[in-house]
PDB file of C-alpha atoms in Angstrom:
ATOM      1  CA  UNK I   1     -46.866 -27.134 -37.464  1.00  0.00           C
ATOM      2  CA  UNK I   2     -44.825 -23.521 -38.769  1.00  0.00           C
ATOM      3  CA  UNK I   3     -44.728 -24.607 -41.904  1.00  0.00           C
ATOM      4  CA  UNK I   4     -48.654 -24.775 -41.601  1.00  0.00           C
ATOM      5  CA  UNK I   5     -48.206 -21.478 -40.382  1.00  0.00           C
ATOM      6  CA  UNK I   6     -46.742 -20.141 -44.082  1.00  0.00           C
ATOM      7  CA  UNK I   7     -43.985 -18.654 -41.670  1.00  0.00           C
ATOM      8  CA  UNK I   8     -41.263 -19.811 -44.209  1.00  0.00           C
ATOM      9  CA  UNK I   9     -38.738 -21.770 -42.096  1.00  0.00           C
ATOM     10  CA  UNK I  10     -37.063 -24.221 -43.722  1.00  0.00           C
ATOM     11  CA  UNK I  11     -37.305 -27.782 -41.159  1.00  0.00           C
ATOM     12  CA  UNK I  12     -33.286 -27.078 -41.177  1.00  0.00           C
ATOM     13  CA  UNK I  13     -33.404 -24.401 -39.056  1.00  0.00           C
ATOM     14  CA  UNK I  14     -36.238 -25.510 -36.816  1.00  0.00           C
ATOM     15  CA  UNK I  15     -34.227 -28.623 -36.073  1.00  0.00           C
ATOM     16  CA  UNK I  16     -31.586 -26.815 -34.717  1.00  0.00           C
ATOM     17  CA  UNK I  17     -33.005 -24.676 -32.722  1.00  0.00           C
ATOM     18  CA  UNK I  18     -34.402 -27.541 -31.408  1.00  0.00           C
ATOM     19  CA  UNK I  19     -31.501 -29.325 -31.087  1.00  0.00           C
ATOM     20  CA  UNK I  20     -29.955 -25.917 -29.017  1.00  0.00           C
ATOM     21  CA  UNK I  21     -32.111 -25.719 -26.901  1.00  0.00           C
ATOM     22  CA  UNK I  22     -33.323 -29.407 -25.927  1.00  0.00           C
ATOM     23  CA  UNK I  23     -29.725 -28.885 -24.661  1.00  0.00           C
ATOM     24  CA  UNK I  24     -30.177 -26.081 -22.112  1.00  0.00           C
ATOM     25  CA  UNK I  25     -29.783 -26.434 -18.867  1.00  0.00           C
ATOM     26  CA  UNK I  26     -32.734 -24.557 -18.365  1.00  0.00           C
ATOM     27  CA  UNK I  27     -34.558 -27.052 -20.583  1.00  0.00           C
ATOM     28  CA  UNK I  28     -32.436 -30.441 -18.770  1.00  0.00           C
ATOM     29  CA  UNK I  29     -33.563 -28.992 -15.567  1.00  0.00           C
ATOM     30  CA  UNK I  30     -37.628 -29.462 -16.096  1.00  0.00           C
ATOM     31  CA  UNK I  31     -36.758 -32.601 -17.465  1.00  0.00           C
ATOM     32  CA  UNK I  32     -35.707 -33.068 -14.055  1.00  0.00           C
ATOM     33  CA  UNK I  33     -38.690 -32.161 -12.077  1.00  0.00           C
ATOM     34  CA  UNK I  34     -42.070 -32.231 -13.874  1.00  0.00           C
ATOM     35  CA  UNK I  35     -43.116 -35.150 -14.779  1.00  0.00           C
ATOM     36  CA  UNK I  36     -45.414 -33.418 -17.346  1.00  0.00           C
ATOM     37  CA  UNK I  37     -44.139 -32.828 -21.275  1.00  0.00           C
ATOM     38  CA  UNK I  38     -45.974 -29.219 -22.603  1.00  0.00           C
ATOM     39  CA  UNK I  39     -45.774 -28.931 -26.324  1.00  0.00           C
ATOM     40  CA  UNK I  40     -45.314 -25.197 -28.332  1.00  0.00           C
ATOM     41  CA  UNK I  41     -48.784 -23.695 -27.183  1.00  0.00           C
ATOM     42  CA  UNK I  42     -47.377 -24.792 -23.834  1.00  0.00           C
ATOM     43  CA  UNK I  43     -50.048 -27.138 -22.704  1.00  0.00           C
ATOM     44  CA  UNK I  44     -49.463 -31.155 -21.274  1.00  0.00           C
ATOM     45  CA  UNK I  45     -48.713 -33.141 -24.153  1.00  0.00           C
ATOM     46  CA  UNK I  46     -47.047 -36.530 -22.774  1.00  0.00           C
ATOM     47  CA  UNK I  47     -44.590 -37.028 -20.099  1.00  0.00           C
ATOM     48  CA  UNK I  48     -41.334 -37.576 -19.322  1.00  0.00           C
ATOM     49  CA  UNK I  49     -40.170 -41.110 -18.961  1.00  0.00           C
ATOM     50  CA  UNK I  50     -37.601 -42.151 -15.830  1.00  0.00           C
ATOM     51  CA  UNK I  51     -35.280 -43.180 -18.273  1.00  0.00           C
ATOM     52  CA  UNK I  52     -35.652 -40.056 -19.900  1.00  0.00           C
ATOM     53  CA  UNK I  53     -34.984 -38.484 -16.321  1.00  0.00           C
ATOM     54  CA  UNK I  54     -32.004 -39.864 -15.349  1.00  0.00           C
ATOM     55  CA  UNK I  55     -30.312 -38.887 -18.705  1.00  0.00           C
ATOM     56  CA  UNK I  56     -31.318 -35.079 -17.911  1.00  0.00           C
ATOM     57  CA  UNK I  57     -29.666 -35.750 -14.669  1.00  0.00           C
ATOM     58  CA  UNK I  58     -26.725 -37.081 -16.445  1.00  0.00           C
ATOM     59  CA  UNK I  59     -26.573 -34.162 -18.981  1.00  0.00           C
ATOM     60  CA  UNK I  60     -27.069 -32.062 -16.279  1.00  0.00           C
ATOM     61  CA  UNK I  61     -23.847 -32.970 -14.613  1.00  0.00           C
ATOM     62  CA  UNK I  62     -22.046 -33.073 -17.693  1.00  0.00           C
ATOM     63  CA  UNK I  63     -23.005 -29.172 -18.138  1.00  0.00           C
ATOM     64  CA  UNK I  64     -22.098 -29.227 -14.465  1.00  0.00           C
ATOM     65  CA  UNK I  65     -19.121 -30.032 -15.281  1.00  0.00           C
ATOM     66  CA  UNK I  66     -18.225 -28.011 -18.345  1.00  0.00           C
ATOM     67  CA  UNK I  67     -18.413 -24.214 -15.944  1.00  0.00           C
TER      68      UNK I  67
END
């Protein structure tokens, strides 16, 4: 999508940014609290699985322990 818009952002930077964001407490909480996944346009684009929800709970526990 970003490439198609001609923004000139390298894939490596996109990957790094997404990796950093998906490790945040806010993102992990959203996986635990919401059933739906949302795409970059804010539209529902899938469901959070039980396995993903459990992984997010574990990550949140790790984040809390590191504070």
